[in-house]
C-alpha positions as a printed Julia matrix, in Angstrom:
417×3 Matrix{Float64}:
   9.97  42.32    0.57
  12.63  42.18    3.22
  15.32  45.25    3.97
  18.3   42.97    3.42
  19.33  38.75    3.15
  20.25  39.62    6.44
  16.6   40.15    7.86
  15.72  36.78    5.9
  17.08  34.29    8.12
  16.1   36.24   11.73
  13.64  34.08   13.71
  11.37  37.31   13.76
  11.2   37.54   10.16
  10.96  33.68   10.31
   8.26  33.36   12.36
   6.41  35.86    9.86
   7.05  33.66    6.28
   5.75  30.51    8.48
   2.68  32.16    9.41
   2.3   33.36    5.9
   2.7   29.4     4.59
   0.36  28.06    6.97
  -2.39  30.59    6.51
  -2.18  29.41    2.51
  -2.28  25.83    3.21
  -4.79  25.83    5.16
  -6.82  28.98    4.05
  -6.07  28.63    0.51
  -4.73  25.68   -1.02
  -6.51  22.56    1.31
 -10.09  24.2     1.39
 -10.07  24.36   -2.41
  -8.83  20.97   -3.04
 -11.65  19.34   -0.27
 -14.0   21.41   -2.19
 -13.78  21.49   -5.19
 -12.33  17.66   -5.8
 -14.7   15.64   -4.66
 -18.17  14.73   -5.91
 -21.36  14.33   -3.81
 -20.3   10.88   -3.28
 -17.01  11.32   -2.13
 -15.12  10.26   -4.94
 -12.29  12.04   -6.51
 -13.21  14.5    -9.37
 -10.73  13.98  -12.22
  -9.83  17.64  -13.3
 -11.43  21.33  -12.74
  -9.84  24.67  -14.62
  -8.95  27.96  -14.04
 -12.24  28.61  -14.75
 -13.74  26.75  -11.85
 -15.56  24.31  -13.94
 -15.29  21.04  -13.51
 -13.26  18.41  -16.57
 -14.12  14.95  -17.17
 -11.57  13.0   -17.32
  -9.99   9.53  -16.32
  -8.53   9.38  -12.28
  -5.05   8.89  -12.5
  -3.22   6.94  -10.25
  -0.38  10.87   -9.53
  -3.85  12.61   -9.19
  -5.16  10.24   -6.78
  -2.16   9.28   -4.29
  -1.02  13.06   -4.2
  -4.03  14.26   -3.04
  -3.58  11.07   -0.04
  -0.67  12.18    0.56
  -1.23  15.93    0.77
  -4.5   15.44    3.39
  -2.52  12.58    5.65
   0.46  14.88    5.66
  -1.86  18.23    6.32
  -3.31  15.94    9.21
   0.28  14.44   10.33
   2.1   17.67   10.34
  -0.51  20.47   11.1
  -3.49  18.73   12.05
  -6.78  18.77   10.81
 -10.5   19.99   10.84
 -12.95  17.84   10.6
 -12.76  19.11    6.0
  -9.68  17.97    6.47
  -9.64  14.81    7.85
 -12.5   13.65    6.28
 -10.73  14.86    2.81
  -7.58  12.1     3.85
 -10.41   9.74    4.49
 -12.38   9.77    1.27
  -8.92   9.83   -0.91
  -7.76   6.84    1.08
 -11.06   5.06    0.21
 -10.35   5.93   -3.6
  -6.74   4.65   -3.71
  -7.03   1.77   -1.95
 -10.14   1.05   -3.65
 -10.99   1.21   -7.32
  -7.46   2.62   -8.0
  -5.88  -0.41   -6.32
  -5.6   -3.79   -8.14
  -7.47  -6.22   -5.96
  -5.7   -8.83   -8.31
  -2.02  -8.29   -8.51
  -1.33  -5.67   -6.28
  -0.49  -1.8    -6.87
  -2.3    0.87   -8.91
  -3.77   1.19  -12.22
  -2.32   3.95  -13.91
  -5.48   5.23  -14.79
  -9.68   4.65  -13.69
 -12.85   6.25  -14.84
 -15.68   8.45  -12.72
 -16.82   4.79  -11.34
 -13.54   3.33  -10.6
 -13.09   1.26  -13.65
  -9.48   0.31  -15.08
  -8.83   2.7   -17.94
  -5.04   1.85  -18.41
  -4.06  -1.01  -16.23
  -0.48  -0.94  -16.09
   1.81  -0.7   -13.23
   3.83   2.64  -13.82
   6.49   2.76  -10.92
   6.19   6.36  -10.64
   2.64   6.4    -9.43
   3.52   3.25   -7.14
   5.98   5.38   -5.62
   3.77   7.85   -4.68
   1.17   5.62   -3.97
   3.87   4.25   -1.2
   4.52   7.98   -0.24
   0.68   8.29    0.62
   0.62   5.19    2.86
   3.43   5.9     4.84
   1.99   9.19    5.29
  -1.71   8.41    6.06
  -0.23   6.39    8.48
   1.52   9.62   10.17
  -1.59  11.33   10.29
  -3.81   8.49   11.79
  -1.11   8.09   14.58
  -1.14  11.23   14.77
  -4.7   11.78   14.78
  -6.1    9.14   17.68
  -2.68   9.3    19.63
  -2.58   6.13   19.75
  -0.21   3.19   18.96
   0.78   2.8    14.94
  -2.07   1.5    13.3
  -0.57  -1.12   10.45
  -2.75  -1.06    8.28
  -1.41   1.54    5.89
   2.07   0.55    6.93
   1.21  -2.7     6.05
  -0.14  -1.66    2.32
   2.75   0.71    2.1
   5.06  -2.17    1.99
   3.13  -4.83    0.4
   3.94  -2.67   -2.36
   7.71  -2.25   -1.64
   6.96  -6.32   -2.51
   5.61  -6.18   -5.29
   8.42  -3.39   -6.85
  11.7   -4.97   -5.11
  10.56  -8.65   -6.82
   9.66  -6.94  -10.25
  10.18  -3.13  -10.8
  14.45  -3.78  -10.17
  17.29  -4.26  -12.35
  19.47  -7.37  -10.36
  22.03  -6.41  -13.7
  22.86  -3.01  -13.88
  20.77  -1.16  -11.23
  18.0    0.92   -9.87
  14.52   0.56  -11.3
  12.47   0.31  -14.83
   9.88   2.77  -15.65
   6.98   0.4   -15.45
   5.25  -2.69  -15.35
   2.0   -4.27  -16.88
  -0.66  -5.41  -15.34
   0.72  -9.01  -14.29
   4.05  -7.26  -13.37
   6.12  -8.24  -16.47
   8.5   -5.38  -16.94
   7.41  -2.96  -20.16
   9.63  -2.58  -22.79
   8.46   1.46  -23.14
   6.51   3.0   -20.17
   7.25   6.83  -20.57
   5.21   9.08  -18.38
   4.13  11.42  -21.08
   4.44  11.66  -25.2
   7.07  14.05  -24.49
   9.8   12.4   -23.63
  12.23   9.52  -25.21
  12.31   6.41  -25.35
  14.18   5.0   -22.12
  14.12   2.23  -19.72
  15.2    4.46  -16.92
  14.63   7.91  -15.7
  15.77  10.35  -12.9
  12.19  11.29  -12.14
  11.08   7.58  -11.12
  13.78   6.92   -8.89
  13.65  10.27   -7.25
  10.22   9.69   -6.39
  11.4    5.9    -5.59
  14.04   7.34   -2.97
  11.69   9.49   -1.63
   8.81   7.28   -1.11
  11.34   4.55    0.51
  12.92   7.82    2.87
   9.38   7.85    3.8
   8.95   4.37    4.66
  12.73   3.62    6.19
  11.74   7.08    8.98
   8.19   5.07   10.42
   8.91   1.67    9.34
  12.83   0.81   10.05
  13.3   -2.36    7.78
  17.51  -3.74    6.32
  15.95  -4.55    3.02
  14.17  -0.74    2.01
  17.12   0.26    3.29
  19.18  -1.37    1.15
  16.92  -0.47   -1.56
  17.49   2.84   -1.16
  21.46   3.1    -0.62
  21.59   1.08   -3.29
  19.17   4.46   -5.38
  21.35   6.58   -3.63
  24.37   5.45   -4.45
  23.34   5.81   -8.85
  21.9    9.25   -8.1
  25.56  10.25   -6.65
  27.57   7.94   -9.55
  25.56   7.99  -12.67
  22.77  10.14  -12.76
  24.66  13.56  -11.73
  26.19  14.57  -14.42
  29.5   16.57  -13.23
  30.51  18.27  -16.06
  27.1   19.1   -17.13
  26.39  20.56  -13.43
  23.25  18.65  -13.14
  21.52  15.49  -13.25
  20.79  13.58  -16.43
  17.02  13.12  -16.67
  16.93   9.8   -19.25
  18.84   6.77  -19.83
  19.77   3.75  -21.01
  19.45   0.72  -19.19
  23.67   0.86  -18.74
  23.19   4.0   -17.47
  24.48   6.45  -20.54
  22.34   9.39  -20.49
  20.23   9.92  -23.64
  19.0   13.26  -24.05
  20.29  17.32  -23.98
  18.04  18.37  -21.17
  18.2   20.31  -18.28
  15.41  20.49  -15.71
  15.74  23.11  -12.61
  12.79  22.17  -10.85
  13.72  18.63  -10.51
  17.54  19.58  -10.2
  16.84  21.58   -6.88
  13.96  19.18   -5.85
  16.29  16.41   -5.24
  19.26  18.24   -4.45
  17.1   18.13   -1.08
  15.19  15.16   -1.28
  18.88  13.4    -0.88
  19.64  15.18    2.09
  16.92  13.78    3.25
  17.04  10.11    2.32
  20.6   10.18    3.42
  18.94  12.01    7.2
  16.57   9.13    7.26
  19.51   6.66    6.87
  21.7    8.52    9.48
  24.68   8.03    7.54
  27.06  10.71    8.7
  29.37  10.53    5.52
  26.36   9.95    2.97
  25.29  13.15    4.11
  28.29  15.0     3.95
  28.25  14.75    0.27
  24.96  15.12   -0.05
  24.79  18.5     1.7
  27.83  19.1    -0.24
  26.23  18.28   -3.79
  23.03  20.31   -2.73
  24.92  23.27   -2.95
  26.97  22.59   -6.04
  23.06  22.15   -7.47
  21.65  25.66   -5.71
  24.54  27.25   -7.71
  23.85  25.76  -10.49
  19.94  26.67  -10.96
  20.99  30.26   -9.59
  23.22  30.22  -12.29
  21.58  28.94  -15.15
  17.77  28.35  -14.46
  16.25  31.49  -12.5
  15.15  34.23  -14.12
  15.16  38.19  -13.08
  12.54  37.93  -11.33
  13.16  35.28   -9.07
  11.3   32.87  -10.69
  12.72  29.54  -11.84
  12.52  28.33  -15.8
  11.44  25.14  -17.23
  14.16  23.7   -19.36
  17.28  24.33  -21.0
  19.71  21.7   -22.64
  23.68  22.23  -21.59
  24.34  24.48  -23.71
  23.29  27.16  -21.81
  20.31  27.45  -24.26
  16.61  27.63  -22.46
  13.84  25.84  -23.68
  10.99  26.53  -21.89
  10.38  29.63  -20.36
   6.71  29.43  -18.82
   6.98  29.19  -15.19
   4.88  26.25  -13.65
   3.96  25.62   -9.7
   5.75  23.19   -9.22
   9.3   24.94  -10.0
   8.71  27.27   -7.98
   7.55  25.75   -5.11
  10.86  23.19   -5.31
  12.73  25.88   -5.43
  11.64  27.48   -2.56
  12.51  24.58   -0.01
  15.81  23.25   -2.42
  17.71  27.42   -1.81
  16.54  27.49    1.66
  17.62  24.07    2.34
  20.82  24.94    0.56
  20.92  28.1     3.24
  20.87  25.67    5.96
  23.96  24.02    5.15
  26.43  26.13    3.44
  24.78  29.82    4.92
  25.24  31.56    1.59
  22.49  34.67    2.03
  21.97  34.48   -2.39
  20.74  30.84   -1.51
  18.39  32.37    1.11
  17.41  35.53   -0.7
  16.62  32.69   -4.03
  14.28  31.09   -2.02
  12.34  34.77   -0.76
  12.55  35.35   -4.61
  10.78  32.56   -5.96
   8.43  32.46   -3.02
   7.65  36.18   -3.96
   7.09  35.18   -7.19
   4.04  32.69   -6.51
   2.62  35.1    -3.98
   2.42  37.56   -6.55
   1.34  35.39   -9.94
   0.84  31.72   -9.6
  -1.6   32.25   -5.43
  -5.34  32.61   -7.37
  -6.88  35.08   -4.68
 -10.89  34.73   -6.13
 -10.57  30.95   -7.53
  -8.65  29.52   -4.78
  -5.77  27.19   -5.1
  -2.59  28.09   -7.21
  -2.66  28.5   -10.94
   0.22  25.97  -12.22
   1.53  26.55  -15.26
   2.26  30.65  -16.5
   3.87  32.41  -19.87
   6.98  34.4   -19.43
   4.44  37.52  -18.46
   3.54  35.54  -15.37
  -0.29  35.53  -17.33
  -1.97  31.39  -16.04
  -1.95  29.21  -19.32
  -5.51  28.1   -18.84
  -4.9   24.52  -21.03
  -3.0   23.62  -18.05
  -6.25  22.58  -15.54
  -6.02  24.18  -12.01
  -6.28  20.78  -11.01
  -5.75  17.11  -13.35
  -3.49  14.12  -14.1
  -0.53  15.96  -12.97
  -1.83  19.27  -11.76
  -1.9   18.58   -7.94
  -1.55  19.7    -4.48
   1.82  17.77   -3.89
   4.14  20.14   -4.32
   2.95  23.02   -2.82
   1.92  21.02   -0.23
   4.73  19.25    0.67
   7.13  22.79    0.15
   4.68  24.77    2.69
   4.79  22.08    5.43
   8.49  21.67    4.95
   8.71  25.74    5.51
   7.11  25.56    8.19
   8.73  23.54    9.95
  12.41  25.03    8.53
  11.17  28.45    9.88
  10.25  27.88   13.02
  13.55  25.94   13.84
  15.63  29.7    12.78
  17.74  30.83   15.78
  19.58  34.14   16.59
């Protein structure tokens, strides 16, 4: 623990913290996924528990696209050893092979071990992650080859964007639907899980469409992509952000009435920094000022209502201030590190830098598995792993903690006296 808040933002301390993140990614997280989540034929596995035992479940599009994104991004932003490069190609082959619908385009929601569709509908959330992963693979391969950018991965990303643009957006009220059938007919009910209300639109889906289009626009500027990205940014700022409740709404009617009183502290802090990143990609100074100001408000609200005494971020609450989920989810902690640090970069408030460090300290003490590898994904209120949640599974992927590590390495390396 640093002696003072000011120590956190010194170049020397930032350099040590960046090295710790680098070591965590390259020495623990990525090697575990390389070693444990592909079979002898190079096919992606479905799940593995905290005890290290393989679990036979369908391969979700969320898992496969996020694994591809993680290895491609590590390759593009850190460089990759032979094992990491092999994992990126294995994930690419799986996503573009069995996980992809060769007839109608897009990725299936889930497939079995042999690559046969189990659930063939087109969840928009998963299509966004496929675009995100293809774009990252393009960037990673370009870095490794040192040559002019290959177009295969970007072509796949743009073809998938074209499908979403044609079928998944609401022409009347804006934003995108939750899901489509295999033939891209909009589905009436396509909730991500049975824990969610039946809602035609959700913040979570739209957030990751924003994220995917941000990266696609950065690597392949296209006026149609920029237009859709601006549209979604406007919806976030005008409809999804609820200023009286000081949070982002989670579930919405077609015409943007929020449907539940839930607050997701992890999603709030994640959304804040991703909106800033989108504004930066668009090069819109006015939008950038607006999203940075919002990021500070979000950081303050999450710090006030969603952070426990030990520095960890709680699961969920309600508008009235009640906490409804006291579990500690790995992704909430990872997003808090980046989101609070991002807020400090914009506003200079030492409370935000300290909150980022405390979230990392909690991760380092409780989530990192120094014996079995990778991170425990969900802990109880006392910081003990909940073994019913697998270490790797349909939702338990390397995306959040790899992204946090890559972001923090780059941001910490930019700290100046």
